[in-house]
């Protein structure tokens, strides 16, 4: 979800949604990007994707990070393949955070980048802490013979 | 919601094209919201599983550790949850990249039904309280405002439930439920899909009526 510059995107003249430069047709309405009347500069038209939806996707990622950390915590109580499977969540979450979006090419780009950087940091910290806390919990459980 | 290229001329083709674009926007917003709901529900149910696995004692609220939820069960549930988070991450990535083919909603819903059925096969099958998850999935399908998806989800949920019944009948007979129980549940699933389909039809009629009234109001003198 990194920011993209205005030069990297084009806006569909028919439905108003933003597309990456390399997309031959609009992702939403399939209008061809090659036909001139339908292809306008990204700054020329506001994005048709409502800001609320963009915001919702950001919130959605936060929840994915939170639940990913929770499941990583649950996996840390285990050993073997399931624990390794839990560890797999980390790179998956990184991929999710750094997925680019054409709707990031706007005036708020800098602020969004800062928020994204914070999100990435939070995600890494939360998942690492969850795994460590889980591992510590299991260690204490084993040493003390079960926490009553 | 069939695709219309908009190359045909005439008011009908234009209206169909505009309806297609509006529907695609709603599908996109619906898929985004459905993914958020998916991850919230997954997190909530996983917390319940963690509580039953470890037990909870807050003084006022005490939930004892469930003896049937052992380490092996917890491991299997966690593995399914990892896969489910993977589905949510994939859908989120697709939406951010604007990779939004029409079949995405079918794939994500199919994954939901499959993972829920696997979870129920691990748990108490047709006796599990998690069966309500099928109704949640049918509701989620309604968020995309697509009749075909609601029908497909309802059918998939019925097939998932029948899988559980087959598993109980041939492999875990202790989990079998009475015939009337099975019939009521299948009927409830089908009727949920039908009712949700009616809501989606009403939404379309509402939008058409609103659009017509706006046009009439604009055409009438002050």
mmCIF file of C-alpha atoms in Angstrom:
data_model
loop_
_atom_site.group_PDB
_atom_site.id
_atom_site.type_symbol
_atom_site.label_atom_id
_atom_site.label_comp_id
_atom_site.label_asym_id
_atom_site.label_seq_id
_atom_site.Cartn_x
_atom_site.Cartn_y
_atom_site.Cartn_z
ATOM 1 C CA UNK A 1 0.000 0.000 0.000
ATOM 2 C CA UNK A 2 2.837 2.367 -0.728
ATOM 3 C CA UNK A 3 2.138 5.704 -2.339
ATOM 4 C CA UNK A 4 2.411 6.063 -6.096
ATOM 5 C CA UNK A 5 3.190 9.240 -7.987
ATOM 6 C CA UNK A 6 0.653 10.830 -10.341
ATOM 7 C CA UNK A 7 2.796 9.891 -13.343
ATOM 8 C CA UNK A 8 2.373 6.202 -12.553
ATOM 9 C CA UNK A 9 -1.396 6.199 -12.855
ATOM 10 C CA UNK A 10 -4.147 7.163 -15.256
ATOM 11 C CA UNK A 11 -7.774 7.847 -14.497
ATOM 12 C CA UNK A 12 -10.539 6.185 -16.471
ATOM 13 C CA UNK A 13 -12.652 8.849 -18.141
ATOM 14 C CA UNK A 14 -15.709 6.630 -18.031
ATOM 15 C CA UNK A 15 -15.921 5.479 -14.416
ATOM 16 C CA UNK A 16 -13.331 7.755 -12.787
ATOM 17 C CA UNK A 17 -11.257 5.055 -11.116
ATOM 18 C CA UNK A 18 -7.460 5.241 -11.094
ATOM 19 C CA UNK A 19 -5.307 2.646 -12.820
ATOM 20 C CA UNK A 20 -1.629 1.814 -12.927
ATOM 21 C CA UNK A 21 0.204 2.958 -16.036
ATOM 22 C CA UNK A 22 0.778 -0.600 -17.222
ATOM 23 C CA UNK A 23 -2.907 -1.555 -17.052
ATOM 24 C CA UNK A 24 -4.270 -1.714 -20.628
ATOM 25 C CA UNK A 25 -7.902 -1.510 -19.530
ATOM 26 C CA UNK A 26 -9.689 -0.071 -16.521
ATOM 27 C CA UNK A 27 -9.719 -2.536 -13.639
ATOM 28 C CA UNK A 28 -13.269 -1.619 -12.738
ATOM 29 C CA UNK A 29 -15.249 -1.038 -15.947
ATOM 30 C CA UNK A 30 -12.933 -2.694 -18.526
ATOM 31 C CA UNK A 31 -12.898 0.459 -20.660
ATOM 32 C CA UNK A 32 -9.792 0.431 -22.815
ATOM 33 C CA UNK A 33 -6.994 2.672 -21.584
ATOM 34 C CA UNK A 34 -5.799 3.202 -25.146
ATOM 35 C CA UNK A 35 -8.797 5.186 -26.327
ATOM 36 C CA UNK A 36 -7.950 8.873 -25.819
ATOM 37 C CA UNK A 37 -11.306 10.246 -24.607
ATOM 38 C CA UNK A 38 -11.358 7.760 -21.815
ATOM 39 C CA UNK A 39 -7.814 8.266 -20.643
ATOM 40 C CA UNK A 40 -7.184 11.433 -18.686
ATOM 41 C CA UNK A 41 -4.392 12.568 -16.400
ATOM 42 C CA UNK A 42 -4.658 11.284 -12.870
ATOM 43 C CA UNK A 43 -4.887 14.775 -11.379
ATOM 44 C CA UNK A 44 -7.570 15.848 -13.826
ATOM 45 C CA UNK A 45 -10.356 13.884 -12.218
ATOM 46 C CA UNK A 46 -10.970 12.920 -8.608
ATOM 47 C CA UNK A 47 -10.787 9.247 -7.809
ATOM 48 C CA UNK A 48 -14.125 7.514 -8.051
ATOM 49 C CA UNK A 49 -13.157 5.235 -5.208
ATOM 50 C CA UNK A 50 -14.670 6.953 -2.245
ATOM 51 C CA UNK A 51 -12.200 8.048 0.397
ATOM 52 C CA UNK A 52 -14.205 6.024 2.917
ATOM 53 C CA UNK A 53 -13.388 2.814 1.034
ATOM 54 C CA UNK A 54 -9.691 3.711 0.926
ATOM 55 C CA UNK A 55 -9.794 4.453 4.647
ATOM 56 C CA UNK A 56 -11.671 1.201 5.270
ATOM 57 C CA UNK A 57 -8.971 -0.757 3.482
ATOM 58 C CA UNK A 58 -6.359 0.840 5.732
ATOM 59 C CA UNK A 59 -8.401 -0.106 8.800
ATOM 60 C CA UNK A 60 -8.836 -3.581 7.331
ATOM 61 C CA UNK A 61 -5.075 -3.960 7.115
ATOM 62 C CA UNK A 62 -4.729 -2.928 10.757
ATOM 63 C CA UNK A 63 -7.185 -5.658 11.700
ATOM 64 C CA UNK A 64 -5.331 -8.186 9.528
ATOM 65 C CA UNK A 65 -2.146 -7.233 11.382
ATOM 66 C CA UNK A 66 -3.862 -7.546 14.766
ATOM 67 C CA UNK A 67 -5.432 -10.923 14.032
ATOM 68 C CA UNK A 68 -2.196 -12.099 12.403
ATOM 69 C CA UNK A 69 -0.367 -11.247 15.619
ATOM 70 C CA UNK A 70 -3.076 -13.008 17.646
ATOM 71 C CA UNK A 71 -2.805 -16.173 15.561
ATOM 72 C CA UNK A 72 0.992 -15.946 15.749
ATOM 73 C CA UNK A 73 0.572 -15.835 19.528
ATOM 74 C CA UNK A 74 -1.640 -18.913 19.384
ATOM 75 C CA UNK A 75 0.862 -20.687 17.137
ATOM 76 C CA UNK A 76 3.701 -19.917 19.521
ATOM 77 C CA UNK A 77 2.127 -22.259 22.097
ATOM 78 C CA UNK A 78 2.855 -25.073 19.672
ATOM 79 C CA UNK A 79 5.898 -26.571 18.140
ATOM 80 C CA UNK A 80 6.802 -28.000 14.763
ATOM 81 C CA UNK A 81 5.025 -27.240 11.490
ATOM 82 C CA UNK A 82 2.146 -25.206 12.902
ATOM 83 C CA UNK A 83 4.584 -22.864 14.658
ATOM 84 C CA UNK A 84 6.464 -22.470 11.376
ATOM 85 C CA UNK A 85 3.142 -21.844 9.655
ATOM 86 C CA UNK A 86 2.478 -19.089 12.200
ATOM 87 C CA UNK A 87 5.873 -17.590 11.399
ATOM 88 C CA UNK A 88 4.828 -17.492 7.736
ATOM 89 C CA UNK A 89 2.318 -14.818 8.685
ATOM 90 C CA UNK A 90 5.115 -12.271 9.109
ATOM 91 C CA UNK A 91 6.219 -12.070 5.446
ATOM 92 C CA UNK A 92 2.576 -12.277 4.350
ATOM 93 C CA UNK A 93 1.713 -9.242 6.458
ATOM 94 C CA UNK A 94 4.728 -7.357 5.088
ATOM 95 C CA UNK A 95 3.512 -8.091 1.550
ATOM 96 C CA UNK A 96 0.048 -6.816 2.462
ATOM 97 C CA UNK A 97 1.379 -3.585 3.946
ATOM 98 C CA UNK A 98 3.606 -2.852 0.984
ATOM 99 C CA UNK A 99 1.057 -3.585 -1.719
ATOM 100 C CA UNK A 100 0.844 -0.495 -3.943
ATOM 101 C CA UNK A 101 -2.457 1.186 -4.719
ATOM 102 C CA UNK A 102 -3.220 3.696 -7.505
ATOM 103 C CA UNK A 103 -5.452 5.703 -5.171
ATOM 104 C CA UNK A 104 -2.455 6.788 -3.137
ATOM 105 C CA UNK A 105 -1.371 9.358 -5.697
ATOM 106 C CA UNK A 106 -2.886 12.397 -4.066
ATOM 107 C CA UNK A 107 -1.997 15.334 -1.839
ATOM 108 C CA UNK A 108 -2.139 13.192 1.258
ATOM 109 C CA UNK A 109 0.575 10.913 -0.019
ATOM 110 C CA UNK A 110 3.203 12.048 2.469
ATOM 111 C CA UNK A 111 0.901 11.672 5.448
ATOM 112 C CA UNK A 112 -0.286 8.281 4.241
ATOM 113 C CA UNK A 113 3.287 7.120 3.781
ATOM 114 C CA UNK A 114 4.042 8.135 7.344
ATOM 115 C CA UNK A 115 0.980 6.238 8.588
ATOM 116 C CA UNK A 116 1.969 3.229 6.522
ATOM 117 C CA UNK A 117 5.470 3.317 7.930
ATOM 118 C CA UNK A 118 3.923 3.373 11.405
ATOM 119 C CA UNK A 119 1.657 0.497 10.431
ATOM 120 C CA UNK A 120 4.555 -1.572 9.212
ATOM 121 C CA UNK A 121 6.495 -0.847 12.404
ATOM 122 C CA UNK A 122 3.481 -1.693 14.560
ATOM 123 C CA UNK A 123 2.866 -4.870 12.620
ATOM 124 C CA UNK A 124 6.429 -6.092 12.926
ATOM 125 C CA UNK A 125 6.594 -5.178 16.605
ATOM 126 C CA UNK A 126 3.205 -6.719 17.430
ATOM 127 C CA UNK A 127 3.880 -10.001 15.627
ATOM 128 C CA UNK A 128 7.408 -10.312 17.052
ATOM 129 C CA UNK A 129 6.234 -9.501 20.573
ATOM 130 C CA UNK A 130 3.348 -11.959 20.212
ATOM 131 C CA UNK A 131 5.677 -14.752 19.173
ATOM 132 C CA UNK A 132 8.147 -13.902 21.953
ATOM 133 C CA UNK A 133 5.397 -13.650 24.574
ATOM 134 C CA UNK A 134 3.975 -16.964 23.442
ATOM 135 C CA UNK A 135 7.363 -18.652 23.509
ATOM 136 C CA UNK A 136 8.023 -17.232 27.007
ATOM 137 C CA UNK A 137 4.605 -18.420 28.141
ATOM 138 C CA UNK A 138 5.320 -21.942 26.920
ATOM 139 C CA UNK A 139 8.750 -21.853 28.567
ATOM 140 C CA UNK A 140 7.254 -20.783 31.918
ATOM 141 C CA UNK A 141 4.518 -23.371 31.518
ATOM 142 C CA UNK A 142 7.089 -26.083 30.991
ATOM 143 C CA UNK A 143 9.431 -24.932 33.793
ATOM 144 C CA UNK A 144 6.689 -24.383 36.382
ATOM 145 C CA UNK A 145 4.795 -27.504 35.414
ATOM 146 C CA UNK A 146 1.712 -25.591 34.356
ATOM 147 C CA UNK A 147 0.456 -22.218 35.554
ATOM 148 C CA UNK A 148 -2.365 -22.684 38.012
ATOM 149 C CA UNK B 1 -24.512 -8.506 -13.092
ATOM 150 C CA UNK B 2 -23.218 -9.455 -16.467
ATOM 151 C CA UNK B 3 -20.477 -7.433 -18.056
ATOM 152 C CA UNK B 4 -21.512 -4.809 -20.608
ATOM 153 C CA UNK B 5 -18.876 -3.330 -22.850
ATOM 154 C CA UNK B 6 -20.863 -0.180 -23.602
ATOM 155 C CA UNK B 7 -20.021 -0.345 -27.299
ATOM 156 C CA UNK B 8 -23.687 -0.924 -28.198
ATOM 157 C CA UNK B 9 -25.708 2.179 -28.833
ATOM 158 C CA UNK B 10 -29.160 3.064 -27.524
ATOM 159 C CA UNK B 11 -30.506 4.134 -24.138
ATOM 160 C CA UNK B 12 -30.935 0.565 -22.926
ATOM 161 C CA UNK B 13 -27.290 -0.273 -23.592
ATOM 162 C CA UNK B 14 -26.219 2.970 -21.928
ATOM 163 C CA UNK B 15 -28.359 2.244 -18.878
ATOM 164 C CA UNK B 16 -27.019 -1.328 -18.697
ATOM 165 C CA UNK B 17 -23.475 0.002 -18.916
ATOM 166 C CA UNK B 18 -24.068 2.536 -16.125
ATOM 167 C CA UNK B 19 -25.688 -0.161 -14.016
ATOM 168 C CA UNK B 20 -22.658 -2.386 -14.612
ATOM 169 C CA UNK B 21 -20.249 0.360 -13.479
ATOM 170 C CA UNK B 22 -22.351 1.207 -10.400
ATOM 171 C CA UNK B 23 -22.595 -2.502 -9.540
ATOM 172 C CA UNK B 24 -18.835 -2.929 -9.875
ATOM 173 C CA UNK B 25 -18.263 -0.031 -7.479
ATOM 174 C CA UNK B 26 -20.624 -1.580 -4.976
ATOM 175 C CA UNK B 27 -18.989 -4.991 -5.421
ATOM 176 C CA UNK B 28 -15.604 -3.446 -4.738
ATOM 177 C CA UNK B 29 -16.811 -1.604 -1.643
ATOM 178 C CA UNK B 30 -18.681 -4.753 -0.545
ATOM 179 C CA UNK B 31 -15.630 -6.972 -1.001
ATOM 180 C CA UNK B 32 -13.574 -4.509 1.014
ATOM 181 C CA UNK B 33 -16.144 -4.469 3.818
ATOM 182 C CA UNK B 34 -16.546 -8.253 3.661
ATOM 183 C CA UNK B 35 -12.798 -8.690 4.111
ATOM 184 C CA UNK B 36 -12.883 -6.452 7.171
ATOM 185 C CA UNK B 37 -15.818 -8.434 8.591
ATOM 186 C CA UNK B 38 -14.029 -11.703 7.772
ATOM 187 C CA UNK B 39 -10.923 -10.756 9.732
ATOM 188 C CA UNK B 40 -12.923 -9.327 12.679
ATOM 189 C CA UNK B 41 -15.010 -12.519 12.906
ATOM 190 C CA UNK B 42 -11.926 -14.711 12.609
ATOM 191 C CA UNK B 43 -10.134 -12.811 15.382
ATOM 192 C CA UNK B 44 -13.204 -12.924 17.639
ATOM 193 C CA UNK B 45 -13.755 -16.665 17.233
ATOM 194 C CA UNK B 46 -10.040 -17.371 17.641
ATOM 195 C CA UNK B 47 -10.058 -15.488 20.962
ATOM 196 C CA UNK B 48 -12.904 -17.773 22.095
ATOM 197 C CA UNK B 49 -10.835 -20.794 21.041
ATOM 198 C CA UNK B 50 -7.809 -19.478 22.944
ATOM 199 C CA UNK B 51 -9.956 -18.961 26.036
ATOM 200 C CA UNK B 52 -11.376 -22.482 25.877
ATOM 201 C CA UNK B 53 -7.858 -23.826 25.324
ATOM 202 C CA UNK B 54 -6.241 -21.978 28.238
ATOM 203 C CA UNK B 55 -9.225 -21.125 30.464
ATOM 204 C CA UNK B 56 -10.023 -17.674 31.824
ATOM 205 C CA UNK B 57 -10.363 -16.480 35.393
ATOM 206 C CA UNK B 58 -11.028 -12.755 35.849
ATOM 207 C CA UNK B 59 -12.755 -13.151 39.219
ATOM 208 C CA UNK B 60 -16.135 -11.951 38.016
ATOM 209 C CA UNK B 61 -16.020 -13.916 34.784
ATOM 210 C CA UNK B 62 -14.696 -17.450 34.858
ATOM 211 C CA UNK B 63 -14.544 -19.678 31.811
ATOM 212 C CA UNK B 64 -13.046 -23.077 32.631
ATOM 213 C CA UNK B 65 -10.600 -24.792 30.324
ATOM 214 C CA UNK B 66 -12.427 -27.139 27.997
ATOM 215 C CA UNK B 67 -10.951 -30.650 28.397
ATOM 216 C CA UNK B 68 -11.771 -31.610 24.790
ATOM 217 C CA UNK B 69 -9.719 -28.689 23.444
ATOM 218 C CA UNK B 70 -6.270 -30.248 23.688
ATOM 219 C CA UNK B 71 -2.950 -29.216 22.158
ATOM 220 C CA UNK B 72 -3.537 -31.210 18.966
ATOM 221 C CA UNK B 73 -6.934 -29.569 18.422
ATOM 222 C CA UNK B 74 -5.499 -26.136 19.152
ATOM 223 C CA UNK B 75 -2.703 -26.770 16.649
ATOM 224 C CA UNK B 76 -5.135 -27.805 13.922
ATOM 225 C CA UNK B 77 -7.409 -24.816 14.549
ATOM 226 C CA UNK B 78 -4.400 -22.479 14.505
ATOM 227 C CA UNK B 79 -3.234 -23.929 11.190
ATOM 228 C CA UNK B 80 -6.668 -23.259 9.687
ATOM 229 C CA UNK B 81 -6.647 -19.738 11.124
ATOM 230 C CA UNK B 82 -3.224 -19.084 9.567
ATOM 231 C CA UNK B 83 -4.668 -20.154 6.213
ATOM 232 C CA UNK B 84 -7.691 -17.909 6.810
ATOM 233 C CA UNK B 85 -5.499 -14.893 7.623
ATOM 234 C CA UNK B 86 -3.652 -15.760 4.404
ATOM 235 C CA UNK B 87 -6.954 -15.525 2.500
ATOM 236 C CA UNK B 88 -7.671 -12.131 4.100
ATOM 237 C CA UNK B 89 -4.161 -10.868 3.259
ATOM 238 C CA UNK B 90 -4.495 -12.047 -0.348
ATOM 239 C CA UNK B 91 -7.886 -10.371 -0.783
ATOM 240 C CA UNK B 92 -6.571 -7.151 0.813
ATOM 241 C CA UNK B 93 -3.554 -7.175 -1.523
ATOM 242 C CA UNK B 94 -5.764 -7.751 -4.568
ATOM 243 C CA UNK B 95 -8.050 -4.876 -3.585
ATOM 244 C CA UNK B 96 -5.119 -2.517 -3.023
ATOM 245 C CA UNK B 97 -3.567 -3.416 -6.358
ATOM 246 C CA UNK B 98 -6.996 -3.094 -8.005
ATOM 247 C CA UNK B 99 -6.818 -6.688 -9.146
ATOM 248 C CA UNK B 100 -10.548 -7.222 -9.047
ATOM 249 C CA UNK B 101 -11.820 -9.880 -11.430
ATOM 250 C CA UNK B 102 -15.484 -10.831 -11.105
ATOM 251 C CA UNK B 103 -14.525 -14.275 -9.811
ATOM 252 C CA UNK B 104 -12.585 -12.883 -6.817
ATOM 253 C CA UNK B 105 -15.704 -12.786 -4.661
ATOM 254 C CA UNK B 106 -16.501 -16.390 -5.584
ATOM 255 C CA UNK B 107 -12.958 -17.515 -4.779
ATOM 256 C CA UNK B 108 -12.837 -15.723 -1.420
ATOM 257 C CA UNK B 109 -16.287 -17.016 -0.444
ATOM 258 C CA UNK B 110 -15.360 -20.528 -1.592
ATOM 259 C CA UNK B 111 -12.264 -20.378 0.600
ATOM 260 C CA UNK B 112 -14.396 -19.206 3.545
ATOM 261 C CA UNK B 113 -16.871 -22.074 3.179
ATOM 262 C CA UNK B 114 -14.076 -24.644 2.735
ATOM 263 C CA UNK B 115 -12.123 -23.430 5.778
ATOM 264 C CA UNK B 116 -15.253 -23.273 7.933
ATOM 265 C CA UNK B 117 -16.205 -26.814 6.902
ATOM 266 C CA UNK B 118 -12.677 -28.009 7.718
ATOM 267 C CA UNK B 119 -12.910 -26.287 11.090
ATOM 268 C CA UNK B 120 -16.253 -27.979 11.777
ATOM 269 C CA UNK B 121 -14.863 -31.362 10.708
ATOM 270 C CA UNK B 122 -12.155 -30.885 13.339
ATOM 271 C CA UNK B 123 -14.684 -29.801 15.950
ATOM 272 C CA UNK B 124 -18.034 -31.365 16.729
ATOM 273 C CA UNK B 125 -19.345 -31.426 13.161
ATOM 274 C CA UNK B 126 -23.135 -31.056 12.992
ATOM 275 C CA UNK B 127 -23.279 -30.673 16.770
ATOM 276 C CA UNK B 128 -20.904 -27.711 16.902
ATOM 277 C CA UNK B 129 -22.235 -24.232 17.787
ATOM 278 C CA UNK B 130 -19.887 -22.928 15.098
ATOM 279 C CA UNK B 131 -22.483 -24.065 12.540
ATOM 280 C CA UNK B 132 -23.865 -20.527 12.752
ATOM 281 C CA UNK B 133 -20.777 -19.571 10.736
ATOM 282 C CA UNK B 134 -22.629 -20.732 7.596
ATOM 283 C CA UNK B 135 -25.279 -18.074 8.179
ATOM 284 C CA UNK B 136 -22.563 -15.464 8.681
ATOM 285 C CA UNK B 137 -21.035 -16.438 5.327
ATOM 286 C CA UNK B 138 -24.399 -16.123 3.550
ATOM 287 C CA UNK B 139 -24.824 -12.676 5.125
ATOM 288 C CA UNK B 140 -21.332 -11.690 3.970
ATOM 289 C CA UNK B 141 -22.241 -12.729 0.422
ATOM 290 C CA UNK B 142 -25.128 -10.271 0.570
ATOM 291 C CA UNK B 143 -22.685 -7.400 1.134
ATOM 292 C CA UNK B 144 -21.541 -7.696 -2.510
ATOM 293 C CA UNK B 145 -25.122 -7.174 -3.739
ATOM 294 C CA UNK B 146 -24.790 -10.025 -6.221
ATOM 295 C CA UNK B 147 -27.587 -12.574 -6.564
ATOM 296 C CA UNK B 148 -25.345 -15.165 -8.224
ATOM 297 C CA UNK B 149 -22.915 -14.993 -5.322
ATOM 298 C CA UNK B 150 -25.708 -15.409 -2.764
ATOM 299 C CA UNK B 151 -27.006 -18.445 -4.644
ATOM 300 C CA UNK B 152 -23.524 -19.960 -4.964
ATOM 301 C CA UNK B 153 -22.751 -19.323 -1.281
ATOM 302 C CA UNK B 154 -26.033 -20.849 -0.154
ATOM 303 C CA UNK B 155 -25.384 -23.919 -2.300
ATOM 304 C CA UNK B 156 -21.791 -24.185 -1.002
ATOM 305 C CA UNK B 157 -22.987 -23.904 2.599
ATOM 306 C CA UNK B 158 -25.574 -26.645 2.065
ATOM 307 C CA UNK B 159 -22.883 -28.852 0.495
ATOM 308 C CA UNK B 160 -20.557 -28.073 3.425
ATOM 309 C CA UNK B 161 -23.273 -29.071 5.897
ATOM 310 C CA UNK B 162 -23.975 -32.270 3.943
ATOM 311 C CA UNK B 163 -20.236 -33.060 4.129
ATOM 312 C CA UNK B 164 -20.437 -32.751 7.911
ATOM 313 C CA UNK B 165 -23.479 -35.020 7.979
ATOM 314 C CA UNK B 166 -21.716 -37.583 5.789
ATOM 315 C CA UNK B 167 -18.640 -37.464 8.001
ATOM 316 C CA UNK B 168 -20.798 -37.999 11.094
ATOM 317 C CA UNK B 169 -22.733 -40.811 9.461
ATOM 318 C CA UNK B 170 -19.774 -42.835 8.205
ATOM 319 C CA UNK B 171 -16.841 -41.897 10.460
ATOM 320 C CA UNK B 172 -17.999 -40.233 13.710
ATOM 321 C CA UNK B 173 -21.345 -41.693 14.575
ATOM 322 C CA UNK B 174 -21.388 -40.153 18.048
ATOM 323 C CA UNK B 175 -21.875 -36.769 16.394
ATOM 324 C CA UNK B 176 -24.996 -37.726 14.451
ATOM 325 C CA UNK B 177 -28.072 -35.532 14.881
ATOM 326 C CA UNK B 178 -31.752 -36.415 14.375
ATOM 327 C CA UNK B 179 -33.177 -36.204 10.850
ATOM 328 C CA UNK B 180 -35.531 -33.323 11.717
ATOM 329 C CA UNK B 181 -32.503 -31.384 13.011
ATOM 330 C CA UNK B 182 -30.746 -31.855 9.668
ATOM 331 C CA UNK B 183 -33.835 -30.862 7.695
ATOM 332 C CA UNK B 184 -34.433 -27.743 9.761
ATOM 333 C CA UNK B 185 -30.840 -26.634 9.357
ATOM 334 C CA UNK B 186 -30.747 -27.183 5.580
ATOM 335 C CA UNK B 187 -34.084 -25.383 5.208
ATOM 336 C CA UNK B 188 -32.813 -22.486 7.315
ATOM 337 C CA UNK B 189 -29.719 -22.187 5.105
ATOM 338 C CA UNK B 190 -31.747 -22.205 1.902
ATOM 339 C CA UNK B 191 -34.307 -19.737 3.252
ATOM 340 C CA UNK B 192 -31.529 -17.392 4.438
ATOM 341 C CA UNK B 193 -30.214 -17.310 0.882
ATOM 342 C CA UNK B 194 -33.706 -16.732 -0.535
ATOM 343 C CA UNK B 195 -34.466 -13.909 1.915
ATOM 344 C CA UNK B 196 -31.122 -12.244 1.255
ATOM 345 C CA UNK B 197 -31.809 -12.514 -2.481
ATOM 346 C CA UNK B 198 -35.100 -10.694 -1.915
ATOM 347 C CA UNK B 199 -33.260 -7.887 -0.095
ATOM 348 C CA UNK B 200 -30.842 -7.545 -3.029
ATOM 349 C CA UNK B 201 -33.752 -7.353 -5.488
ATOM 350 C CA UNK B 202 -35.378 -4.680 -3.327
ATOM 351 C CA UNK B 203 -32.134 -2.684 -3.307
ATOM 352 C CA UNK B 204 -32.078 -2.676 -7.105
ATOM 353 C CA UNK B 205 -35.722 -1.588 -7.260
ATOM 354 C CA UNK B 206 -35.024 1.118 -4.676
ATOM 355 C CA UNK B 207 -32.122 2.538 -6.686
ATOM 356 C CA UNK B 208 -34.162 2.484 -9.912
ATOM 357 C CA UNK B 209 -37.128 4.137 -8.225
ATOM 358 C CA UNK B 210 -34.905 6.805 -6.681
ATOM 359 C CA UNK B 211 -33.224 7.466 -10.022
ATOM 360 C CA UNK B 212 -36.599 7.768 -11.799
ATOM 361 C CA UNK B 213 -37.944 10.137 -9.156
ATOM 362 C CA UNK B 214 -34.847 12.319 -9.434
ATOM 363 C CA UNK B 215 -35.274 12.493 -13.225
ATOM 364 C CA UNK B 216 -38.969 13.373 -12.833
ATOM 365 C CA UNK B 217 -38.211 16.042 -10.239
ATOM 366 C CA UNK B 218 -35.545 17.598 -12.466
ATOM 367 C CA UNK B 219 -37.954 17.658 -15.431
ATOM 368 C CA UNK B 220 -40.898 19.167 -13.536
ATOM 369 C CA UNK B 221 -41.326 23.000 -13.276
ATOM 370 C CA UNK B 222 -40.435 24.729 -9.977
#
